[in-house]
CSV table of C-alpha atoms in Angstrom, one decimal:
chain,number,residue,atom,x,y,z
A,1148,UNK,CA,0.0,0.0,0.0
A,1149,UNK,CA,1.4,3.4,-1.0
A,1150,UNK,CA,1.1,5.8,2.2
A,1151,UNK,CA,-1.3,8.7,1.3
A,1152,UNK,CA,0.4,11.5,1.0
A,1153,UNK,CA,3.7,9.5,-1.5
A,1154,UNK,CA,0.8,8.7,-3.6
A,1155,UNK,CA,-0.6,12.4,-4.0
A,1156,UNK,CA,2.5,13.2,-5.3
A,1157,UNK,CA,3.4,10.5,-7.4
A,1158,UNK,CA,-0.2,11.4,-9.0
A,1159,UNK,CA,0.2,15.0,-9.2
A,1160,UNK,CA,4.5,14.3,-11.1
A,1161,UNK,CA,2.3,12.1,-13.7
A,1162,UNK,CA,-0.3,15.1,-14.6
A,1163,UNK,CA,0.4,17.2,-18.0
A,1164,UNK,CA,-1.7,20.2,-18.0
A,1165,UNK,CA,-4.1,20.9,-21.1
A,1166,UNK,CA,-2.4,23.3,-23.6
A,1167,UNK,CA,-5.0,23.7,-25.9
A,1168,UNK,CA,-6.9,27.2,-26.0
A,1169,UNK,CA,-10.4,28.3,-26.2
A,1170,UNK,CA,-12.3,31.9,-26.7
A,1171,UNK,CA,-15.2,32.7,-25.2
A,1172,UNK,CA,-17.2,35.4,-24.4
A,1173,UNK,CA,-16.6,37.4,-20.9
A,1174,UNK,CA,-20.0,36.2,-19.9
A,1175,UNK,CA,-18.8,32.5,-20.5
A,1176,UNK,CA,-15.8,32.6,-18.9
A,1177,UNK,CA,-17.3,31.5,-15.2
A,1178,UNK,CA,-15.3,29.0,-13.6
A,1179,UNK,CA,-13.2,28.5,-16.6
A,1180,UNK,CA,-9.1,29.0,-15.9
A,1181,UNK,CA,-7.4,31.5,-17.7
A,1182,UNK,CA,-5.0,30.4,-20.9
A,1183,UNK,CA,-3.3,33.9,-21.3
A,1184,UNK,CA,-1.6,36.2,-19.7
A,1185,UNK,CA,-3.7,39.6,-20.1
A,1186,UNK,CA,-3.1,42.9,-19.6
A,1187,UNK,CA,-4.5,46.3,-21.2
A,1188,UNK,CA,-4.1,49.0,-22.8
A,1189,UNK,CA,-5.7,51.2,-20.2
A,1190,UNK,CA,-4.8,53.1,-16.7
A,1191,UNK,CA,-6.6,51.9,-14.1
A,1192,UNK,CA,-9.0,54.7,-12.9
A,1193,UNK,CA,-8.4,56.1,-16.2
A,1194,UNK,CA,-8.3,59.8,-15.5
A,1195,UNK,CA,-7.8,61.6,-12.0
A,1196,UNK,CA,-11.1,61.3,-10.6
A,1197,UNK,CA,-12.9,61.9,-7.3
A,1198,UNK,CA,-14.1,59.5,-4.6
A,1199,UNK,CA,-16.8,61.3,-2.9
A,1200,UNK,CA,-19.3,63.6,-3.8
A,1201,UNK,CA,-18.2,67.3,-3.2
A,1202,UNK,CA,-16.2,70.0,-4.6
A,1203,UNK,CA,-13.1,70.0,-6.6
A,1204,UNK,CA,-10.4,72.3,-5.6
A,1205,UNK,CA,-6.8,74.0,-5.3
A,1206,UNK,CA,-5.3,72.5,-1.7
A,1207,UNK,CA,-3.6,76.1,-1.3
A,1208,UNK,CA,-7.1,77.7,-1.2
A,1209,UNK,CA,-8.5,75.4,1.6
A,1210,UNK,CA,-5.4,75.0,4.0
A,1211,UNK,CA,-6.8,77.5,6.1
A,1212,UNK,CA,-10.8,77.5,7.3
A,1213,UNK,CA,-13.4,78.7,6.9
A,1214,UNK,CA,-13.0,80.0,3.2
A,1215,UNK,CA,-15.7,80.7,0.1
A,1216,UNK,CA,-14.9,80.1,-2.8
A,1217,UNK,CA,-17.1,80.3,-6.1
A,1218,UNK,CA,-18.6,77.5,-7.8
A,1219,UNK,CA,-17.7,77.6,-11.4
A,1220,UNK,CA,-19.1,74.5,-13.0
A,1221,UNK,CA,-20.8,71.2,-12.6
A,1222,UNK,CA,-19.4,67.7,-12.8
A,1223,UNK,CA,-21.3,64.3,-12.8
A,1224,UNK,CA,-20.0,61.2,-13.8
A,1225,UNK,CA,-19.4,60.7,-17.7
A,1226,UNK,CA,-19.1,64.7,-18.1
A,1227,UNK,CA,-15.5,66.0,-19.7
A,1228,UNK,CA,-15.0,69.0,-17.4
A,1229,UNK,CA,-15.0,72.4,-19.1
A,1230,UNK,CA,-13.2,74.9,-17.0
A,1231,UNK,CA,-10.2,74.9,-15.4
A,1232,UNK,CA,-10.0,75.6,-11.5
A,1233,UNK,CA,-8.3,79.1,-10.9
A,1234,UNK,CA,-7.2,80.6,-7.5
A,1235,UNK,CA,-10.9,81.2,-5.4
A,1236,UNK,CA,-12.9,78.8,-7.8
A,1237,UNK,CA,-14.2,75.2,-6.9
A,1238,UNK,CA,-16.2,72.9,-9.6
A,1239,UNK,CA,-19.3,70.9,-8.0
A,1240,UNK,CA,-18.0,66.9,-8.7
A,1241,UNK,CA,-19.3,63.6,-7.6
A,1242,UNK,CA,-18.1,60.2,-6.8
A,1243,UNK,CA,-16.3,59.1,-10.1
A,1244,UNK,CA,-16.6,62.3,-11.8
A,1245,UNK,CA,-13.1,63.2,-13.8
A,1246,UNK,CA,-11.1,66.0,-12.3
A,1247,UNK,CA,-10.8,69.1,-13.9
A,1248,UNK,CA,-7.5,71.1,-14.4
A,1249,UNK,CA,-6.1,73.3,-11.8
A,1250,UNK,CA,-7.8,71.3,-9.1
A,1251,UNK,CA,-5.8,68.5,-7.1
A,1252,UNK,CA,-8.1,68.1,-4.0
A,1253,UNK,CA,-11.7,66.9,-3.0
A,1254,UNK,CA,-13.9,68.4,-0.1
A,1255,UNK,CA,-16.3,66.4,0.7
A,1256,UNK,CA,-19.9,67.7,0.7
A,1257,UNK,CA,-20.4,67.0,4.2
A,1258,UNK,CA,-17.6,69.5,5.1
A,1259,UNK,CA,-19.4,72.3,3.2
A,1260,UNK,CA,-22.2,75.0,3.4
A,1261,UNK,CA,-23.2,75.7,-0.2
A,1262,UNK,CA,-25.6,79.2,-1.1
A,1263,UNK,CA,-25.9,79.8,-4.5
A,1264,UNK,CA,-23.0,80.0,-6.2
A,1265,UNK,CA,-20.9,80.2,-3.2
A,1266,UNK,CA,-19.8,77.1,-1.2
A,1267,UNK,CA,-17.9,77.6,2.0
A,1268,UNK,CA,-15.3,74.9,3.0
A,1269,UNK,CA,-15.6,74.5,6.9
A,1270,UNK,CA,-12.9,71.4,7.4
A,1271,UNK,CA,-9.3,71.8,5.9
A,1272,UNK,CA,-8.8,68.5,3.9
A,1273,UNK,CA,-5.4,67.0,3.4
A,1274,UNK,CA,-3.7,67.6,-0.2
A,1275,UNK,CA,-5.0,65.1,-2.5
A,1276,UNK,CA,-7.9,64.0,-0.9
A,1277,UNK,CA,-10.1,61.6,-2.2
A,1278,UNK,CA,-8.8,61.9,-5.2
A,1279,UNK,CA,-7.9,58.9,-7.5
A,1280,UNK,CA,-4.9,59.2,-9.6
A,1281,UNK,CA,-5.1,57.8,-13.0
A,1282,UNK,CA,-3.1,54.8,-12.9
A,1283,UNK,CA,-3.1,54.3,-9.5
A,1284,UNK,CA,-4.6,50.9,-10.0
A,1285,UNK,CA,-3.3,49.3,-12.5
A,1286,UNK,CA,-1.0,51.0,-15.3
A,1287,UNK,CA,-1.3,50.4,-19.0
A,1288,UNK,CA,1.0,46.9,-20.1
A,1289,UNK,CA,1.5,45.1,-17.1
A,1290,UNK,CA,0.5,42.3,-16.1
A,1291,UNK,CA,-3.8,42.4,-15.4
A,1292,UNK,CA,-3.9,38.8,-14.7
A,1293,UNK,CA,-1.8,35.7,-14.9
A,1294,UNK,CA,-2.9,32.5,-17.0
A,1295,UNK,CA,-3.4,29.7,-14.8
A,1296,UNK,CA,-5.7,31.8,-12.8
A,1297,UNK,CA,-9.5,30.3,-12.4
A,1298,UNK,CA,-11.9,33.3,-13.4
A,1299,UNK,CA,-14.3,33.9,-10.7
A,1300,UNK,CA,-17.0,37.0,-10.4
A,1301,UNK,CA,-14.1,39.9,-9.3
A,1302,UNK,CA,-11.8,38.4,-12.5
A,1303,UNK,CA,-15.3,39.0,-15.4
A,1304,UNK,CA,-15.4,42.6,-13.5
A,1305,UNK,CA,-11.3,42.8,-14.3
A,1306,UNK,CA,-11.9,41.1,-17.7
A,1307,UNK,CA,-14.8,42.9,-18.9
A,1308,UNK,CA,-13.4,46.7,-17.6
A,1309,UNK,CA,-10.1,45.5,-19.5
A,1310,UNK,CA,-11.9,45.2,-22.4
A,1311,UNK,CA,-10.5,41.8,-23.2
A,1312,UNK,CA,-12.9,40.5,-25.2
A,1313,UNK,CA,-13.0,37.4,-26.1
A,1314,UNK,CA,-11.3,35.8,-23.1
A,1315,UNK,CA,-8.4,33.4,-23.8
A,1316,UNK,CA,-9.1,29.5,-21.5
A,1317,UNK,CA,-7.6,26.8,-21.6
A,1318,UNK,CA,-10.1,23.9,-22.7
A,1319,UNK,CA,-12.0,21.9,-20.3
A,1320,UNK,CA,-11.0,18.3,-20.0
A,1321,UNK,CA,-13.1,15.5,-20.3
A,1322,UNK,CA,-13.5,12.9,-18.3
A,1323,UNK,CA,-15.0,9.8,-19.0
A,1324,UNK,CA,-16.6,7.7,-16.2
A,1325,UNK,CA,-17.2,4.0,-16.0
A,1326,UNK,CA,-18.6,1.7,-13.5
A,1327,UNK,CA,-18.7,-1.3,-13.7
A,1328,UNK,CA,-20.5,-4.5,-12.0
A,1329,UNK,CA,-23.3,-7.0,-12.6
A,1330,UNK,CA,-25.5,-5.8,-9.8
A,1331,UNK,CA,-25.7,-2.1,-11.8
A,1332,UNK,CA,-28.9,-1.1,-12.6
A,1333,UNK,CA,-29.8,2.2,-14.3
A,1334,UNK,CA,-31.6,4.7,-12.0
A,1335,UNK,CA,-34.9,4.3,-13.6
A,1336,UNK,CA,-34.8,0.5,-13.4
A,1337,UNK,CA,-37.1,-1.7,-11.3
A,1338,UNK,CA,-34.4,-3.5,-8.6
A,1339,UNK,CA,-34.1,-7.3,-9.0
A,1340,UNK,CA,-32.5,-9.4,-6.0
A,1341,UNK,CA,-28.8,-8.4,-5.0
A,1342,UNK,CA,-29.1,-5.3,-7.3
A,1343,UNK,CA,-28.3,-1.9,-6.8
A,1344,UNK,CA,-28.8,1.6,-8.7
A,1345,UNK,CA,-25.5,3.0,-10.4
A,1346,UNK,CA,-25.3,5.7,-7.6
A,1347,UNK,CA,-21.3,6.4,-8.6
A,1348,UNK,CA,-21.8,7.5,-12.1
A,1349,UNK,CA,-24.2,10.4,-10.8
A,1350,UNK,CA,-22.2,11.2,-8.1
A,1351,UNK,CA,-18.3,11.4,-10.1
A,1352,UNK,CA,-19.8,12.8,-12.7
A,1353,UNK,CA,-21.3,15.6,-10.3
A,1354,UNK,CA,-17.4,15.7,-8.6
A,1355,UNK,CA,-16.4,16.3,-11.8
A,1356,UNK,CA,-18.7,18.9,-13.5
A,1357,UNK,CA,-17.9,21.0,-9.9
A,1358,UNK,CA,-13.9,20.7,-10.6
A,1359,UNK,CA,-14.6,22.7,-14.0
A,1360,UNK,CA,-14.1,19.7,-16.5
A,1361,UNK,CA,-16.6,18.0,-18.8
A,1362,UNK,CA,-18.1,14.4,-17.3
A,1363,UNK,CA,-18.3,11.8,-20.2
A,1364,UNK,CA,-20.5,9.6,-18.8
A,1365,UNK,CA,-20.3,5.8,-20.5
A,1366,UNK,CA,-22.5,3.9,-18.8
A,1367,UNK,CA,-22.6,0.1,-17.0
A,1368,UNK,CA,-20.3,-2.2,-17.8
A,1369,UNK,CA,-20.6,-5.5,-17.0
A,1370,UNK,CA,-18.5,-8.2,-14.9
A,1371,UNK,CA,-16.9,-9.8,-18.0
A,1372,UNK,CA,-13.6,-9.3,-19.3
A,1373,UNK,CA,-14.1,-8.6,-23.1
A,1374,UNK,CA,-16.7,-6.3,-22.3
A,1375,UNK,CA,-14.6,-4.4,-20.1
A,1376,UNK,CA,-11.7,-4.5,-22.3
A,1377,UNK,CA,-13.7,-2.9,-25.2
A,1378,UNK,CA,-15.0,-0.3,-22.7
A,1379,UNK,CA,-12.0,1.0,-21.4
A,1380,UNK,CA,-10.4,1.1,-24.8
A,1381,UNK,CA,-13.5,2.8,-25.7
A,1382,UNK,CA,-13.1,5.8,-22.9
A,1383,UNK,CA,-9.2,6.4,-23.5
A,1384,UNK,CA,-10.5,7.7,-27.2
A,1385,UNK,CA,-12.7,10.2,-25.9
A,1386,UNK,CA,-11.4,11.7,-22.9
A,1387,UNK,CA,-8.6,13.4,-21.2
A,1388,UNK,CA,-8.6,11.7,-18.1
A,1389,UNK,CA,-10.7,8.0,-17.6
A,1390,UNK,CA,-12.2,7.0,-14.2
A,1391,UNK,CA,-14.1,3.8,-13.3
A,1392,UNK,CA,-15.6,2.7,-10.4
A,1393,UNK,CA,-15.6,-1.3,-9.5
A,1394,UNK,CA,-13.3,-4.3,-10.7
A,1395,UNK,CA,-10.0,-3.3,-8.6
A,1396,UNK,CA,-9.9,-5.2,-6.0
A,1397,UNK,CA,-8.7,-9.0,-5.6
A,1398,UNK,CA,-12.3,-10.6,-6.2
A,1399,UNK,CA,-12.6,-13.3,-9.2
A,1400,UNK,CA,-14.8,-10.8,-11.2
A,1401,UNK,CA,-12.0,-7.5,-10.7
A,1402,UNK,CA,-10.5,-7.6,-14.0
A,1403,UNK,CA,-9.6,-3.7,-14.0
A,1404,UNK,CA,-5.5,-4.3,-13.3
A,1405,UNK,CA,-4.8,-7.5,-15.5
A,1406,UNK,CA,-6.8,-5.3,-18.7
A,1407,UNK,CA,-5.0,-1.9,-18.4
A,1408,UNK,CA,-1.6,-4.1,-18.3
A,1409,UNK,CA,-3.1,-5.7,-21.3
A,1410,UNK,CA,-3.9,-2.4,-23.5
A,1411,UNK,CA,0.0,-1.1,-22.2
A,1412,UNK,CA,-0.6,0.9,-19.6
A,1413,UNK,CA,2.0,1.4,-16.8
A,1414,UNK,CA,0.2,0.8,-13.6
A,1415,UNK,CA,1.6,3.2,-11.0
A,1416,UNK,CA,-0.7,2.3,-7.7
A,1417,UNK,CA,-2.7,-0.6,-6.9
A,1418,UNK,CA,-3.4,0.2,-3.2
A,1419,UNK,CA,-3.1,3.2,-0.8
A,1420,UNK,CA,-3.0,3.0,2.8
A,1421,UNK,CA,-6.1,5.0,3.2
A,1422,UNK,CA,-9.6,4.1,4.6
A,1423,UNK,CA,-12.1,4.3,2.9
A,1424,UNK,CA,-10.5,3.8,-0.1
A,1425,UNK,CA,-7.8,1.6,0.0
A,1426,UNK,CA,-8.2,-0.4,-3.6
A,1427,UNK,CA,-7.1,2.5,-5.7
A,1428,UNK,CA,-5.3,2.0,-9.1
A,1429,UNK,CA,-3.7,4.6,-10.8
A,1430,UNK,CA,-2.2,3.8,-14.5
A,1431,UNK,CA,-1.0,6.2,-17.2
A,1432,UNK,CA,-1.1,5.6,-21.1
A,1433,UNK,CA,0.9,7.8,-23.6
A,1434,UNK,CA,4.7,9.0,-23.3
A,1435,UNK,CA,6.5,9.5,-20.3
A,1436,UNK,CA,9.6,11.1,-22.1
A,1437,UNK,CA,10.1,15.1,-21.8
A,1438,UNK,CA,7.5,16.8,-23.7
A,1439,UNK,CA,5.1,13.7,-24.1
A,1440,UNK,CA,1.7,13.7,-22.5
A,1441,UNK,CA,0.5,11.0,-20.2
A,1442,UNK,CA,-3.4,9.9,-20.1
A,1443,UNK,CA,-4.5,9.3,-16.7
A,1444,UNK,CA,-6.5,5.9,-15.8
A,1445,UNK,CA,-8.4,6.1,-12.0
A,1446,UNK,CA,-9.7,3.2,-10.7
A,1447,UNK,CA,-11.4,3.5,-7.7
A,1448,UNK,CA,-13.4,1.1,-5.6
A,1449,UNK,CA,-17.3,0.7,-5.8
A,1450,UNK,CA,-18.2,1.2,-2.5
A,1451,UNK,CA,-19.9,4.5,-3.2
A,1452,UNK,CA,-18.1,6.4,0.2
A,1453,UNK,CA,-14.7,4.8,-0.6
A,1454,UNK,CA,-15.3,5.8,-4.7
A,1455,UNK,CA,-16.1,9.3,-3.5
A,1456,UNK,CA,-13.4,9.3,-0.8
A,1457,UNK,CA,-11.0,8.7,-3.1
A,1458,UNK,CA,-11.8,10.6,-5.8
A,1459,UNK,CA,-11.9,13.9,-3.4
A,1460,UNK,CA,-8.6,12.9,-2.1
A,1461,UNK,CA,-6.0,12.0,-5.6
A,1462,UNK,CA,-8.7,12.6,-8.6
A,1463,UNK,CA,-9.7,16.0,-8.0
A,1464,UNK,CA,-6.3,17.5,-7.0
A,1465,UNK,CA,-5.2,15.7,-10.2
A,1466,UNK,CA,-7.9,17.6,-12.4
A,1467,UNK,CA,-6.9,20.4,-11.2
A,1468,UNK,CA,-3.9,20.3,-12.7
A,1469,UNK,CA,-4.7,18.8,-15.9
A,1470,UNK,CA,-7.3,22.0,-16.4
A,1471,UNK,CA,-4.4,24.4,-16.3
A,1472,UNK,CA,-4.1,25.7,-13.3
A,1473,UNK,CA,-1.2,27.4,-12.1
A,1474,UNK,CA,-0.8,26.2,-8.4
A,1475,UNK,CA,-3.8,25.8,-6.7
A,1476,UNK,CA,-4.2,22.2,-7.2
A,1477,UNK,CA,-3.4,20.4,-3.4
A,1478,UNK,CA,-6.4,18.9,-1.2
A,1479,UNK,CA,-7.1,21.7,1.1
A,1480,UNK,CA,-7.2,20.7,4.5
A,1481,UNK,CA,-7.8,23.4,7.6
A,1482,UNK,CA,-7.3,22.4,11.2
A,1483,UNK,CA,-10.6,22.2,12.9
A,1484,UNK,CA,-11.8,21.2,16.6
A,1485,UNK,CA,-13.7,17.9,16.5
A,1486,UNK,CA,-17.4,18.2,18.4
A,1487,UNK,CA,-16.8,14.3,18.7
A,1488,UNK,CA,-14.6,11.9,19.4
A,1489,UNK,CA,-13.0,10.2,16.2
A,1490,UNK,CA,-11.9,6.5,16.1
A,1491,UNK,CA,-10.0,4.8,14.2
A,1492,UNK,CA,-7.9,1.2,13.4
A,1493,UNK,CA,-4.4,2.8,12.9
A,1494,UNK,CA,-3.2,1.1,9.9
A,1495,UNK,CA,-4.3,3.3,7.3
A,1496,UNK,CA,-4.7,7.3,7.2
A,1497,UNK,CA,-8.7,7.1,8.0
A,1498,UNK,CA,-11.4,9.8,6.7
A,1499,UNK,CA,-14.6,10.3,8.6
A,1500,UNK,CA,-17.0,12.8,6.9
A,1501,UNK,CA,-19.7,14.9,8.5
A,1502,UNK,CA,-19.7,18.9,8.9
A,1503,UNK,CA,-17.2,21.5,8.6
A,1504,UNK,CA,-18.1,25.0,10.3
A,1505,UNK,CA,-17.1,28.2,11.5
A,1506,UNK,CA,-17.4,29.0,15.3
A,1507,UNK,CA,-17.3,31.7,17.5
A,1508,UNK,CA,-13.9,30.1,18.3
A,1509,UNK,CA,-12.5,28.7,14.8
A,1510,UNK,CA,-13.1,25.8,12.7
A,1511,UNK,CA,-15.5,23.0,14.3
A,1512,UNK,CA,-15.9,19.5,12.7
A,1513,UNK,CA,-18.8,17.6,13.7
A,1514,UNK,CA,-19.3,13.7,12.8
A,1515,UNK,CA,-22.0,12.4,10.6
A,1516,UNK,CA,-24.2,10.4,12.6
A,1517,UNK,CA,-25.0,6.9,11.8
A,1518,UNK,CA,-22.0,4.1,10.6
A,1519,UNK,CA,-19.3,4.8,9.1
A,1520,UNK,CA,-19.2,2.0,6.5
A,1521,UNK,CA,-17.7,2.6,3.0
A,1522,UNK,CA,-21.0,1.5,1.7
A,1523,UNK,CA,-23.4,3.6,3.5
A,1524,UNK,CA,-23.8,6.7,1.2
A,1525,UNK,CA,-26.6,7.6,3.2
A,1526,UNK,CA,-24.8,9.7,6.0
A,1527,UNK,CA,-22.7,10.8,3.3
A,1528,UNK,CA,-25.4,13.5,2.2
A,1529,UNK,CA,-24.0,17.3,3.7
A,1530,UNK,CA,-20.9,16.2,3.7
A,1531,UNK,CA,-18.4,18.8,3.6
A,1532,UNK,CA,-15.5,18.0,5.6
A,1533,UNK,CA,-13.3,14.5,6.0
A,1534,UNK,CA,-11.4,13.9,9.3
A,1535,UNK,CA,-8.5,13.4,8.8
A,1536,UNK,CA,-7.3,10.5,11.8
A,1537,UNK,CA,-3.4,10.1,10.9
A,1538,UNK,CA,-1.4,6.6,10.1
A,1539,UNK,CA,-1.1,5.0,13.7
A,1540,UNK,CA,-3.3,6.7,15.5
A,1541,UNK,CA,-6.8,5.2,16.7
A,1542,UNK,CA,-8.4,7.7,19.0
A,1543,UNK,CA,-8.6,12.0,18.7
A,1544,UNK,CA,-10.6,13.4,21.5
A,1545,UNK,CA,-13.5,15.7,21.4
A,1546,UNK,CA,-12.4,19.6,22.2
A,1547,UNK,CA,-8.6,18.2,20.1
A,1548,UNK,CA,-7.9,19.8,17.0
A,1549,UNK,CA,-7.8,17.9,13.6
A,1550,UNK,CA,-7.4,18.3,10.4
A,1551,UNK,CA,-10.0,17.9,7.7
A,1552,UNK,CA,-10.1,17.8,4.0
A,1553,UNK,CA,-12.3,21.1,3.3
A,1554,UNK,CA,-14.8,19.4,0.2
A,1555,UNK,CA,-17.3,21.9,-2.3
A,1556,UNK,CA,-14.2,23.7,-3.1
A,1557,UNK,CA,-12.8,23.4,-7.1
């Protein structure tokens, strides 16, 4: 069995990211990672321009209070100012509004008694105030935002005031997912005895649409070996990355292994020392010499928690990668305080899944009621945090502090 945390990076060295570029419009660009470096052609704010809503002024005439000056012209938002500010003068701005010439200083309206065309200025500001220099922000040719970097809701608002239209991303990778097994049924199948719904196909393909790539769902494949030989060869031509759930672990029917070996892969794990989840094979296909790609085979167990264990612990850090982005690829775990106490064998590193939340105090786990079997999905639904218990270790108190595998984050 390959301890945890060898086998995270021995599946990480064997990712090569996707290359391969899309465009798409600013408004398609959600959750998708970034396949350029961008910048622009633009200061960012633009123009000297004011933060507030007030007056527009020369600093020298409003060192000293109180003093009246004469209000010379209006400025909204949008409006190219007209005059330039002389000595005694102030223009009427608001929030955004550009800066006319011969002013370098904002009052703000609060600090001011206006009457007619006269405003008097009853607070000295300091020089500059609440005033945005153009370029302050961001200047025109550097670097707006890096490629590798996953577009969220602040990045469009970057993108889309940059102008960069369309938006260079590297494209999604596809994933094909298998699972295989005699007692498979299709969801809207009546049950016969000793069968059971496909419940992993749903669920991977779910893990997988949230990661950012593109499930490839291929169906049921039965416990036979030219069947599953077909199938697999089948999923290597239309995806990036194959997973299957089922048929690798020693049983008479597990033909997974012996078939991968068969087509050529080069099988890298067959076990991890991880429960749930210790049946866990990990193969590549392609070329492992500098500057050759490498196609990435999962096969994880079908117990659905050990299948979904697994794939949240080495499959998703894995896509991560593969979809191009720059670093933020690790399983993120944050140390929490455990509501419960948390038992384990000690052999393997063991995950127990319930509830990750924020106290008045810090991070609090608190255990999923119910058995913790590797085939009881049941308990599994909120799930948002795995307990980590580490290699050799069999009880952590209630009140300790633990780490846990933060899930729902891509």
């Amino acid at each position: 069995m390959v301890p945890a945390n060898d086998a995270e990076k021995l599946i990480l060295d064997l990712v090569t990211p996707i290359a391969d570029l899309e465009q798409v419009a600013v408004e398609d660009s959600l959750g998708r990672v970034l396949g350029q470096t961008v910048s622009s052609q633009l200061d960012f704010p633009h123009w000297d321009n004011s933060a507030m809503d007030g007056y527009a002024v020369r600093y020298r005439d409003v060192a000293t209070v109180p003093t009246q000056l004469t209000v010379v012209e209006e400025i909204p938002a949008g409006q190219v100012p007209q005059r330039r500010v002389q000595p005694g003068e102030a223009a009427r701005i608001f929030t955004g509004g550009i800066l006319p010439a011969g002013a370098d200083t904002i009052v703000m309206q609060e600090n001011t008694q206006r009457q007619g065309e006269q405003v008097t200025v009853l607070t000295a500001p300091m020089a500059q105030e609440f005033v945005r220099q153009q370029g302050s922000f961001y200047q025109a040719g550097a670097e707006l935002l890096g490629a590798g970097v996953k577009i969220g809701a602040a990045e469009i608002a970057v993108l889309a005031a940059a102008q960069c239209v369309p938006v260079p991303v590297y494209r999604r990778p596809r994933v094909a997912i298998l699972s295989t097994g005699n007692e498979l049924v299709e969801v809207n199948q009546p049950l016969g005895p000793g069968q059971i719904v496909d419940s992993n196909r749903y669920a991977l393909a779910a893990l997988v649409a949230q990661t950012g790539a593109v499930p490839v769902p291929l169906g049921i494949v039965p416990d036979q070996r030219a069947a599953t030989r077909q199938a697999i060869a089948e999923a290597l031509t239309q995806a990036d990355m194959v997973i299957s759930s089922g048929g690798v672990s020693v049983g008479d029917y597990d033909y997974v292994d012996q078939i991968l070996a068969e087509l050529g892969a080069t099988i890298h794990i067959r076990s991890v020392a991880v429960k749930p989840g210790k049946p866990l094979t990990v193969a590549t296909f392609g070329d492992a010499e500098p500057g050759g790609k490498l196609q990435l085979y999962f096969g994880l167990p079908g117990n659905p928690v050990s299948s979904l264990v697994s794939f949240w612990r080495f499959v998703q850090p894995a896509l991560r990668k593969l979809s191009g982005l720059n670093a933020d690829w690790f399983p993120r775990f944050v140390w929490a305080t455990t509501d419960s106490d948390l038992r384990a064998e000690g052999r393997r590193e063991t995950y127990l899944w319930g509830q990750l939340s924020m106290g008045d105090r810090g991070d609090r786990f608190t255990l999923a009621s119910g058995g913790h079997s590797s085939g009881n999905l049941v308990n599994l639904s909120r799930t948002n945090g795995l307990a980590r218990v580490p290699l050799g270790e069999t009880l952590v108190r209630s009140g300790e502090k633990i780490q846990v595998l933060a899930l729902g984050l891509s």
